[in-house]
Amino acid sequence: MYHQILATGTLLLAVATQVDAVRWPSTFERRNATTLAQNAATLVQNGTTLVQNGTTLAQNTTTLPLNATTKCWYGSDFPAESAWLSFDSLFEKWRPQFEAQGDTAHELATIKDALRSYSQQGNFSAALATAVMIQESAGNTCQMCGDNAASCGLLQVHGAPSACAGTAHPCPDASIRMDIRCGTVGCGVKGSNIKTCAARQGRKWGEVLRCYNSGFVPDRANLRVALLGDPKYVHQIANILLGADYVKLAELGGAKCGF
């Protein structure tokens, strides 16, 4: 009987030990479980943050202008004014090119002031006038006259003075200012300028540029139709306004874009 009681006690002790082992994890196990739970909670929080950040990024992306990149421009398509570089950004982007061809710091200061003031007078963006200047003369104050010497100056327009054409820098302030006045708001000479073309075309800037280049708009549905002008003219200025440099303009000004 004594042995049976002892055996039974031993068995009960073993069972109790097993139950205790199941019901009571060690301190080490409990700490690990707590750490895992905390890490899991952190992962969930981080995942939520990533989702929130991703949503914000998507929202911010949708606010970018639709025409914010250079491309091939067809038909009557032209970038919205909200997508253009600012006047200061565009001018400063091209400043190294202006300097490389000989424009002095004083000439550039005069050019920039005249572009700003006459564009304000004409009620259009100075960035537009700057892009026209880049296309017409690359900002060279001593640019040769075109159209059999009929179109001169920074904006290559009728009535602009020819005194600086083909000469050494610097060009006098008065000549620079008259160049820009003639091309932006006019100087009393028959011919196109940005202000008169804007009034004629209802400030549709692609048409305004075709008017400036050709004297009129042969086909509003296809601004590459130039007759007396350059078929690439509107296309090139659109890309200048969006930040294209000479390399990009050359890339987009050939067969890639149908020219």
PDB file of C-alpha atoms in Angstrom:
ATOM      1  CA  MET A   1       0.000   0.000   0.000  1.00  0.00           C
ATOM      2  CA  TYR A   2       2.805   2.384   0.878  1.00  0.00           C
ATOM      3  CA  HIS A   3       4.430   1.807  -2.506  1.00  0.00           C
ATOM      4  CA  GLN A   4       1.119   2.414  -4.302  1.00  0.00           C
ATOM      5  CA  ILE A   5       0.606   5.690  -2.463  1.00  0.00           C
ATOM      6  CA  LEU A   6       4.172   6.731  -3.244  1.00  0.00           C
ATOM      7  CA  ALA A   7       3.734   5.844  -6.946  1.00  0.00           C
ATOM      8  CA  THR A   8       0.442   7.722  -7.088  1.00  0.00           C
ATOM      9  CA  GLY A   9       2.029  10.760  -5.466  1.00  0.00           C
ATOM     10  CA  THR A  10       4.897  10.649  -7.892  1.00  0.00           C
ATOM     11  CA  LEU A  11       2.472  10.467 -10.822  1.00  0.00           C
ATOM     12  CA  LEU A  12       0.418  13.402  -9.520  1.00  0.00           C
ATOM     13  CA  LEU A  13       3.603  15.403  -9.028  1.00  0.00           C
ATOM     14  CA  ALA A  14       4.642  14.738 -12.652  1.00  0.00           C
ATOM     15  CA  VAL A  15       1.231  15.778 -13.961  1.00  0.00           C
ATOM     16  CA  ALA A  16       1.262  18.911 -11.843  1.00  0.00           C
ATOM     17  CA  THR A  17       4.727  19.738 -13.152  1.00  0.00           C
ATOM     18  CA  GLN A  18       3.522  19.340 -16.767  1.00  0.00           C
ATOM     19  CA  VAL A  19       0.468  21.514 -16.133  1.00  0.00           C
ATOM     20  CA  ASP A  20       2.624  24.132 -14.470  1.00  0.00           C
ATOM     21  CA  ALA A  21       4.964  24.045 -17.463  1.00  0.00           C
ATOM     22  CA  VAL A  22       2.069  24.677 -19.816  1.00  0.00           C
ATOM     23  CA  ARG A  23       0.326  27.349 -17.785  1.00  0.00           C
ATOM     24  CA  TRP A  24       3.345  29.366 -16.681  1.00  0.00           C
ATOM     25  CA  PRO A  25       5.844  30.422 -19.394  1.00  0.00           C
ATOM     26  CA  SER A  26       9.257  31.443 -18.212  1.00  0.00           C
ATOM     27  CA  THR A  27      10.175  35.101 -17.683  1.00  0.00           C
ATOM     28  CA  PHE A  28      12.420  34.927 -20.758  1.00  0.00           C
ATOM     29  CA  GLU A  29       9.533  33.604 -22.879  1.00  0.00           C
ATOM     30  CA  ARG A  30       7.169  36.258 -21.608  1.00  0.00           C
ATOM     31  CA  ARG A  31       9.662  39.030 -22.399  1.00  0.00           C
ATOM     32  CA  ASN A  32      10.192  37.690 -25.909  1.00  0.00           C
ATOM     33  CA  ALA A  33       6.446  37.526 -26.507  1.00  0.00           C
ATOM     34  CA  THR A  34       6.056  41.112 -25.347  1.00  0.00           C
ATOM     35  CA  THR A  35       8.896  42.284 -27.639  1.00  0.00           C
ATOM     36  CA  LEU A  36       7.383  40.475 -30.617  1.00  0.00           C
ATOM     37  CA  ALA A  37       4.017  42.078 -29.970  1.00  0.00           C
ATOM     38  CA  GLN A  38       5.600  45.520 -29.729  1.00  0.00           C
ATOM     39  CA  ASN A  39       7.567  44.962 -32.943  1.00  0.00           C
ATOM     40  CA  ALA A  40       4.413  43.830 -34.713  1.00  0.00           C
ATOM     41  CA  ALA A  41       2.617  46.977 -33.579  1.00  0.00           C
ATOM     42  CA  THR A  42       5.529  49.104 -34.851  1.00  0.00           C
ATOM     43  CA  LEU A  43       5.400  47.376 -38.233  1.00  0.00           C
ATOM     44  CA  VAL A  44       1.698  48.083 -38.497  1.00  0.00           C
ATOM     45  CA  GLN A  45       2.303  51.743 -37.657  1.00  0.00           C
ATOM     46  CA  ASN A  46       5.152  51.950 -40.170  1.00  0.00           C
ATOM     47  CA  GLY A  47       2.989  50.305 -42.802  1.00  0.00           C
ATOM     48  CA  THR A  48       0.247  52.821 -42.148  1.00  0.00           C
ATOM     49  CA  THR A  49       2.747  55.671 -42.468  1.00  0.00           C
ATOM     50  CA  LEU A  50       4.014  54.274 -45.771  1.00  0.00           C
ATOM     51  CA  VAL A  51       0.489  54.077 -47.107  1.00  0.00           C
ATOM     52  CA  GLN A  52      -0.181  57.646 -45.971  1.00  0.00           C
ATOM     53  CA  ASN A  53       3.077  58.853 -47.541  1.00  0.00           C
ATOM     54  CA  GLY A  54       2.272  57.020 -50.737  1.00  0.00           C
ATOM     55  CA  THR A  55      -1.133  58.659 -50.856  1.00  0.00           C
ATOM     56  CA  THR A  56       0.428  62.087 -50.305  1.00  0.00           C
ATOM     57  CA  LEU A  57       2.970  61.438 -53.065  1.00  0.00           C
ATOM     58  CA  ALA A  58       0.199  60.435 -55.453  1.00  0.00           C
ATOM     59  CA  GLN A  59      -1.781  63.549 -54.549  1.00  0.00           C
ATOM     60  CA  ASN A  60       1.255  65.772 -55.070  1.00  0.00           C
ATOM     61  CA  THR A  61       2.004  64.122 -58.415  1.00  0.00           C
ATOM     62  CA  THR A  62      -1.462  64.883 -59.720  1.00  0.00           C
ATOM     63  CA  THR A  63      -0.936  68.599 -59.054  1.00  0.00           C
ATOM     64  CA  LEU A  64       1.951  68.845 -61.545  1.00  0.00           C
ATOM     65  CA  PRO A  65       1.116  70.569 -64.858  1.00  0.00           C
ATOM     66  CA  LEU A  66       0.061  68.151 -67.571  1.00  0.00           C
ATOM     67  CA  ASN A  67       2.416  69.731 -70.110  1.00  0.00           C
ATOM     68  CA  ALA A  68       5.433  69.874 -67.819  1.00  0.00           C
ATOM     69  CA  THR A  69       7.892  68.080 -70.127  1.00  0.00           C
ATOM     70  CA  THR A  70       9.375  68.795 -73.521  1.00  0.00           C
ATOM     71  CA  LYS A  71       7.924  66.798 -76.395  1.00  0.00           C
ATOM     72  CA  CYS A  72       6.813  66.867 -80.029  1.00  0.00           C
ATOM     73  CA  TRP A  73       4.022  69.421 -80.518  1.00  0.00           C
ATOM     74  CA  TYR A  74       1.444  68.791 -83.221  1.00  0.00           C
ATOM     75  CA  GLY A  75      -1.660  70.530 -84.525  1.00  0.00           C
ATOM     76  CA  SER A  76      -2.780  73.418 -82.342  1.00  0.00           C
ATOM     77  CA  ASP A  77      -1.332  71.909 -79.166  1.00  0.00           C
ATOM     78  CA  PHE A  78       0.707  74.251 -76.978  1.00  0.00           C
ATOM     79  CA  PRO A  79       1.736  74.087 -73.301  1.00  0.00           C
ATOM     80  CA  ALA A  80      -0.415  75.877 -70.756  1.00  0.00           C
ATOM     81  CA  GLU A  81       1.118  79.048 -69.376  1.00  0.00           C
ATOM     82  CA  SER A  82       1.097  77.484 -65.895  1.00  0.00           C
ATOM     83  CA  ALA A  83       3.651  74.944 -67.154  1.00  0.00           C
ATOM     84  CA  TRP A  84       6.177  77.495 -68.448  1.00  0.00           C
ATOM     85  CA  LEU A  85       9.369  78.336 -66.623  1.00  0.00           C
ATOM     86  CA  SER A  86       9.191  81.665 -64.855  1.00  0.00           C
ATOM     87  CA  PHE A  87      10.837  84.633 -66.547  1.00  0.00           C
ATOM     88  CA  ASP A  88      13.734  84.652 -64.076  1.00  0.00           C
ATOM     89  CA  SER A  89      14.243  80.874 -64.282  1.00  0.00           C
ATOM     90  CA  LEU A  90      14.263  80.882 -68.077  1.00  0.00           C
ATOM     91  CA  PHE A  91      16.566  83.895 -68.389  1.00  0.00           C
ATOM     92  CA  GLU A  92      19.063  82.568 -65.847  1.00  0.00           C
ATOM     93  CA  LYS A  93      19.012  79.107 -67.423  1.00  0.00           C
ATOM     94  CA  TRP A  94      20.201  80.672 -70.684  1.00  0.00           C
ATOM     95  CA  ARG A  95      22.553  83.236 -69.156  1.00  0.00           C
ATOM     96  CA  PRO A  96      25.680  81.041 -69.678  1.00  0.00           C
ATOM     97  CA  GLN A  97      24.801  80.767 -73.382  1.00  0.00           C
ATOM     98  CA  PHE A  98      24.281  84.525 -73.649  1.00  0.00           C
ATOM     99  CA  GLU A  99      27.650  85.132 -71.998  1.00  0.00           C
ATOM    100  CA  ALA A 100      29.414  82.528 -74.139  1.00  0.00           C
ATOM    101  CA  GLN A 101      28.514  84.374 -77.333  1.00  0.00           C
ATOM    102  CA  GLY A 102      29.819  87.682 -76.006  1.00  0.00           C
ATOM    103  CA  ASP A 103      26.978  89.463 -74.206  1.00  0.00           C
ATOM    104  CA  THR A 104      28.370  91.513 -71.324  1.00  0.00           C
ATOM    105  CA  ALA A 105      26.911  91.673 -67.820  1.00  0.00           C
ATOM    106  CA  HIS A 106      25.705  95.213 -68.508  1.00  0.00           C
ATOM    107  CA  GLU A 107      24.056  94.196 -71.788  1.00  0.00           C
ATOM    108  CA  LEU A 108      22.287  91.318 -70.051  1.00  0.00           C
ATOM    109  CA  ALA A 109      21.037  93.590 -67.286  1.00  0.00           C
ATOM    110  CA  THR A 110      19.617  95.941 -69.932  1.00  0.00           C
ATOM    111  CA  ILE A 111      18.034  93.058 -71.856  1.00  0.00           C
ATOM    112  CA  LYS A 112      16.411  91.610 -68.752  1.00  0.00           C
ATOM    113  CA  ASP A 113      15.022  94.953 -67.623  1.00  0.00           C
ATOM    114  CA  ALA A 114      13.640  95.731 -71.085  1.00  0.00           C
ATOM    115  CA  LEU A 115      12.025  92.302 -71.452  1.00  0.00           C
ATOM    116  CA  ARG A 116      10.335  92.695 -68.083  1.00  0.00           C
ATOM    117  CA  SER A 117       9.110  96.266 -68.582  1.00  0.00           C
ATOM    118  CA  TYR A 118       7.847  95.939 -72.170  1.00  0.00           C
ATOM    119  CA  SER A 119       6.140  92.606 -71.446  1.00  0.00           C
ATOM    120  CA  GLN A 120       4.315  94.243 -68.552  1.00  0.00           C
ATOM    121  CA  GLN A 121       3.303  97.043 -70.894  1.00  0.00           C
ATOM    122  CA  GLY A 122       2.002  94.485 -73.402  1.00  0.00           C
ATOM    123  CA  ASN A 123       0.259  92.454 -70.663  1.00  0.00           C
ATOM    124  CA  PHE A 124       1.915  89.119 -71.395  1.00  0.00           C
ATOM    125  CA  SER A 125       4.550  86.968 -69.729  1.00  0.00           C
ATOM    126  CA  ALA A 126       8.151  88.119 -70.027  1.00  0.00           C
ATOM    127  CA  ALA A 127       9.020  84.424 -70.327  1.00  0.00           C
ATOM    128  CA  LEU A 128       7.239  84.382 -73.695  1.00  0.00           C
ATOM    129  CA  ALA A 129       9.255  87.354 -74.973  1.00  0.00           C
ATOM    130  CA  THR A 130      12.448  85.735 -73.676  1.00  0.00           C
ATOM    131  CA  ALA A 131      11.683  82.480 -75.494  1.00  0.00           C
ATOM    132  CA  VAL A 132      11.044  84.411 -78.725  1.00  0.00           C
ATOM    133  CA  MET A 133      14.375  86.196 -78.269  1.00  0.00           C
ATOM    134  CA  ILE A 134      16.175  82.867 -77.737  1.00  0.00           C
ATOM    135  CA  GLN A 135      14.610  81.437 -80.890  1.00  0.00           C
ATOM    136  CA  GLU A 136      15.276  84.539 -82.981  1.00  0.00           C
ATOM    137  CA  SER A 137      18.779  85.601 -81.942  1.00  0.00           C
ATOM    138  CA  ALA A 138      19.881  83.372 -79.048  1.00  0.00           C
ATOM    139  CA  GLY A 139      20.029  86.629 -77.079  1.00  0.00           C
ATOM    140  CA  ASN A 140      22.998  87.921 -79.075  1.00  0.00           C
ATOM    141  CA  THR A 141      22.883  91.740 -79.076  1.00  0.00           C
ATOM    142  CA  CYS A 142      25.070  91.768 -82.193  1.00  0.00           C
ATOM    143  CA  GLN A 143      23.024  89.246 -84.191  1.00  0.00           C
ATOM    144  CA  MET A 144      23.038  89.750 -87.962  1.00  0.00           C
ATOM    145  CA  CYS A 145      19.780  90.942 -89.563  1.00  0.00           C
ATOM    146  CA  GLY A 146      17.540  88.439 -91.337  1.00  0.00           C
ATOM    147  CA  ASP A 147      14.899  88.585 -94.092  1.00  0.00           C
ATOM    148  CA  ASN A 148      17.318  90.295 -96.479  1.00  0.00           C
ATOM    149  CA  ALA A 149      18.296  92.779 -93.762  1.00  0.00           C
ATOM    150  CA  ALA A 150      14.657  93.703 -93.088  1.00  0.00           C
ATOM    151  CA  SER A 151      14.395  92.055 -89.643  1.00  0.00           C
ATOM    152  CA  CYS A 152      17.009  93.029 -87.085  1.00  0.00           C
ATOM    153  CA  GLY A 153      17.804  93.015 -83.406  1.00  0.00           C
ATOM    154  CA  LEU A 154      17.276  90.629 -80.532  1.00  0.00           C
ATOM    155  CA  LEU A 155      13.777  89.705 -81.705  1.00  0.00           C
ATOM    156  CA  GLN A 156      14.586  89.949 -85.461  1.00  0.00           C
ATOM    157  CA  VAL A 157      11.685  92.270 -86.254  1.00  0.00           C
ATOM    158  CA  HIS A 158      10.982  95.054 -88.739  1.00  0.00           C
ATOM    159  CA  GLY A 159      11.892  98.477 -87.410  1.00  0.00           C
ATOM    160  CA  ALA A 160      14.505  97.288 -84.928  1.00  0.00           C
ATOM    161  CA  PRO A 161      17.836  99.139 -85.256  1.00  0.00           C
ATOM    162  CA  SER A 162      20.587  97.469 -87.244  1.00  0.00           C
ATOM    163  CA  ALA A 163      23.530  99.455 -85.870  1.00  0.00           C
ATOM    164  CA  CYS A 164      24.838  96.570 -83.729  1.00  0.00           C
ATOM    165  CA  ALA A 165      24.361  93.804 -86.321  1.00  0.00           C
ATOM    166  CA  GLY A 166      27.660  92.015 -86.858  1.00  0.00           C
ATOM    167  CA  THR A 167      29.648  94.436 -84.676  1.00  0.00           C
ATOM    168  CA  ALA A 168      31.604  93.874 -81.480  1.00  0.00           C
ATOM    169  CA  HIS A 169      30.011  93.916 -78.037  1.00  0.00           C
ATOM    170  CA  PRO A 170      28.762  95.880 -76.210  1.00  0.00           C
ATOM    171  CA  CYS A 171      25.682  97.219 -77.967  1.00  0.00           C
ATOM    172  CA  PRO A 172      24.360 100.553 -76.601  1.00  0.00           C
ATOM    173  CA  ASP A 173      21.477 100.439 -74.119  1.00  0.00           C
ATOM    174  CA  ALA A 174      19.216 102.507 -76.363  1.00  0.00           C
ATOM    175  CA  SER A 175      19.628 100.065 -79.241  1.00  0.00           C
ATOM    176  CA  ILE A 176      18.946  97.042 -77.035  1.00  0.00           C
ATOM    177  CA  ARG A 177      15.820  98.611 -75.580  1.00  0.00           C
ATOM    178  CA  MET A 178      14.521  99.578 -79.023  1.00  0.00           C
ATOM    179  CA  ASP A 179      15.158  96.026 -80.295  1.00  0.00           C
ATOM    180  CA  ILE A 180      12.979  94.613 -77.538  1.00  0.00           C
ATOM    181  CA  ARG A 181      10.332  97.333 -77.764  1.00  0.00           C
ATOM    182  CA  CYS A 182       9.848  96.700 -81.495  1.00  0.00           C
ATOM    183  CA  GLY A 183       9.406  92.962 -81.010  1.00  0.00           C
ATOM    184  CA  THR A 184       7.173  93.097 -77.940  1.00  0.00           C
ATOM    185  CA  VAL A 185       4.834  96.108 -78.176  1.00  0.00           C
ATOM    186  CA  GLY A 186       5.822  97.612 -81.539  1.00  0.00           C
ATOM    187  CA  CYS A 187       7.709 100.729 -82.563  1.00  0.00           C
ATOM    188  CA  GLY A 188       5.443 102.351 -85.134  1.00  0.00           C
ATOM    189  CA  VAL A 189       6.664 100.273 -88.056  1.00  0.00           C
ATOM    190  CA  LYS A 190       4.404  97.956 -90.038  1.00  0.00           C
ATOM    191  CA  GLY A 191       5.016  94.354 -89.058  1.00  0.00           C
ATOM    192  CA  SER A 192       4.289  91.763 -86.393  1.00  0.00           C
ATOM    193  CA  ASN A 193       4.967  92.108 -82.692  1.00  0.00           C
ATOM    194  CA  ILE A 194       3.829  90.042 -79.736  1.00  0.00           C
ATOM    195  CA  LYS A 195       1.254  92.573 -78.510  1.00  0.00           C
ATOM    196  CA  THR A 196      -0.565  92.973 -81.835  1.00  0.00           C
ATOM    197  CA  CYS A 197      -0.506  89.219 -82.478  1.00  0.00           C
ATOM    198  CA  ALA A 198      -1.932  88.556 -78.994  1.00  0.00           C
ATOM    199  CA  ALA A 199      -4.773  90.979 -79.671  1.00  0.00           C
ATOM    200  CA  ARG A 200      -5.417  89.417 -83.071  1.00  0.00           C
ATOM    201  CA  GLN A 201      -5.302  85.774 -81.930  1.00  0.00           C
ATOM    202  CA  GLY A 202      -7.085  86.142 -78.592  1.00  0.00           C
ATOM    203  CA  ARG A 203      -3.991  85.372 -76.494  1.00  0.00           C
ATOM    204  CA  LYS A 204      -3.824  81.805 -77.809  1.00  0.00           C
ATOM    205  CA  TRP A 205      -0.072  81.632 -77.445  1.00  0.00           C
ATOM    206  CA  GLY A 206       0.653  79.019 -80.087  1.00  0.00           C
ATOM    207  CA  GLU A 207      -1.267  81.092 -82.628  1.00  0.00           C
ATOM    208  CA  VAL A 208       0.417  84.271 -81.369  1.00  0.00           C
ATOM    209  CA  LEU A 209       3.809  82.761 -82.139  1.00  0.00           C
ATOM    210  CA  ARG A 210       2.748  81.599 -85.593  1.00  0.00           C
ATOM    211  CA  CYS A 211       1.447  85.133 -86.234  1.00  0.00           C
ATOM    212  CA  TYR A 212       4.753  86.621 -85.071  1.00  0.00           C
ATOM    213  CA  ASN A 213       6.803  84.306 -87.270  1.00  0.00           C
ATOM    214  CA  SER A 214       4.664  84.242 -90.418  1.00  0.00           C
ATOM    215  CA  GLY A 215       2.753  87.524 -90.150  1.00  0.00           C
ATOM    216  CA  PHE A 216      -0.553  85.643 -89.896  1.00  0.00           C
ATOM    217  CA  VAL A 217      -1.881  82.178 -89.014  1.00  0.00           C
ATOM    218  CA  PRO A 218      -2.437  80.088 -92.164  1.00  0.00           C
ATOM    219  CA  ASP A 219      -4.042  77.154 -90.325  1.00  0.00           C
ATOM    220  CA  ARG A 220      -5.171  77.367 -86.701  1.00  0.00           C
ATOM    221  CA  ALA A 221      -5.566  73.588 -86.546  1.00  0.00           C
ATOM    222  CA  ASN A 222      -1.955  73.013 -87.611  1.00  0.00           C
ATOM    223  CA  LEU A 223       0.580  75.526 -86.363  1.00  0.00           C
ATOM    224  CA  ARG A 224       3.334  73.845 -88.385  1.00  0.00           C
ATOM    225  CA  VAL A 225       1.843  75.360 -91.532  1.00  0.00           C
ATOM    226  CA  ALA A 226       4.116  78.384 -91.892  1.00  0.00           C
ATOM    227  CA  LEU A 227       4.137  79.516 -95.533  1.00  0.00           C
ATOM    228  CA  LEU A 228       6.648  82.382 -95.188  1.00  0.00           C
ATOM    229  CA  GLY A 229       7.921  81.291 -91.748  1.00  0.00           C
ATOM    230  CA  ASP A 230       9.590  78.342 -90.043  1.00  0.00           C
ATOM    231  CA  PRO A 231       7.444  75.197 -89.555  1.00  0.00           C
ATOM    232  CA  LYS A 232       9.359  74.399 -86.330  1.00  0.00           C
ATOM    233  CA  TYR A 233       8.914  77.863 -84.825  1.00  0.00           C
ATOM    234  CA  VAL A 234       5.960  77.260 -82.451  1.00  0.00           C
ATOM    235  CA  HIS A 235       7.212  73.777 -81.574  1.00  0.00           C
ATOM    236  CA  GLN A 236      10.678  75.064 -80.638  1.00  0.00           C
ATOM    237  CA  ILE A 237       9.425  77.942 -78.489  1.00  0.00           C
ATOM    238  CA  ALA A 238       7.000  75.616 -76.691  1.00  0.00           C
ATOM    239  CA  ASN A 239       9.962  73.482 -75.644  1.00  0.00           C
ATOM    240  CA  ILE A 240      12.123  76.502 -74.743  1.00  0.00           C
ATOM    241  CA  LEU A 241       9.358  77.625 -72.373  1.00  0.00           C
ATOM    242  CA  LEU A 242       9.453  74.184 -70.759  1.00  0.00           C
ATOM    243  CA  GLY A 243      13.207  74.261 -70.193  1.00  0.00           C
ATOM    244  CA  ALA A 244      14.760  72.683 -73.287  1.00  0.00           C
ATOM    245  CA  ASP A 245      18.385  73.561 -74.020  1.00  0.00           C
ATOM    246  CA  TYR A 246      20.146  73.467 -77.392  1.00  0.00           C
ATOM    247  CA  VAL A 247      20.797  69.728 -77.147  1.00  0.00           C
ATOM    248  CA  LYS A 248      17.141  68.956 -76.463  1.00  0.00           C
ATOM    249  CA  LEU A 249      15.961  71.391 -79.125  1.00  0.00           C
ATOM    250  CA  ALA A 250      18.187  69.709 -81.693  1.00  0.00           C
ATOM    251  CA  GLU A 251      16.851  66.307 -80.661  1.00  0.00           C
ATOM    252  CA  LEU A 252      13.218  67.399 -80.979  1.00  0.00           C
ATOM    253  CA  GLY A 253      13.721  69.620 -84.018  1.00  0.00           C
ATOM    254  CA  GLY A 254      14.397  66.868 -86.536  1.00  0.00           C
ATOM    255  CA  ALA A 255      12.924  63.631 -87.850  1.00  0.00           C
ATOM    256  CA  LYS A 256      11.982  62.461 -84.345  1.00  0.00           C
ATOM    257  CA  CYS A 257       9.192  65.060 -84.348  1.00  0.00           C
ATOM    258  CA  GLY A 258       8.356  64.895 -88.028  1.00  0.00           C
ATOM    259  CA  PHE A 259      10.480  67.763 -89.376  1.00  0.00           C
TER     260      PHE A 259
END
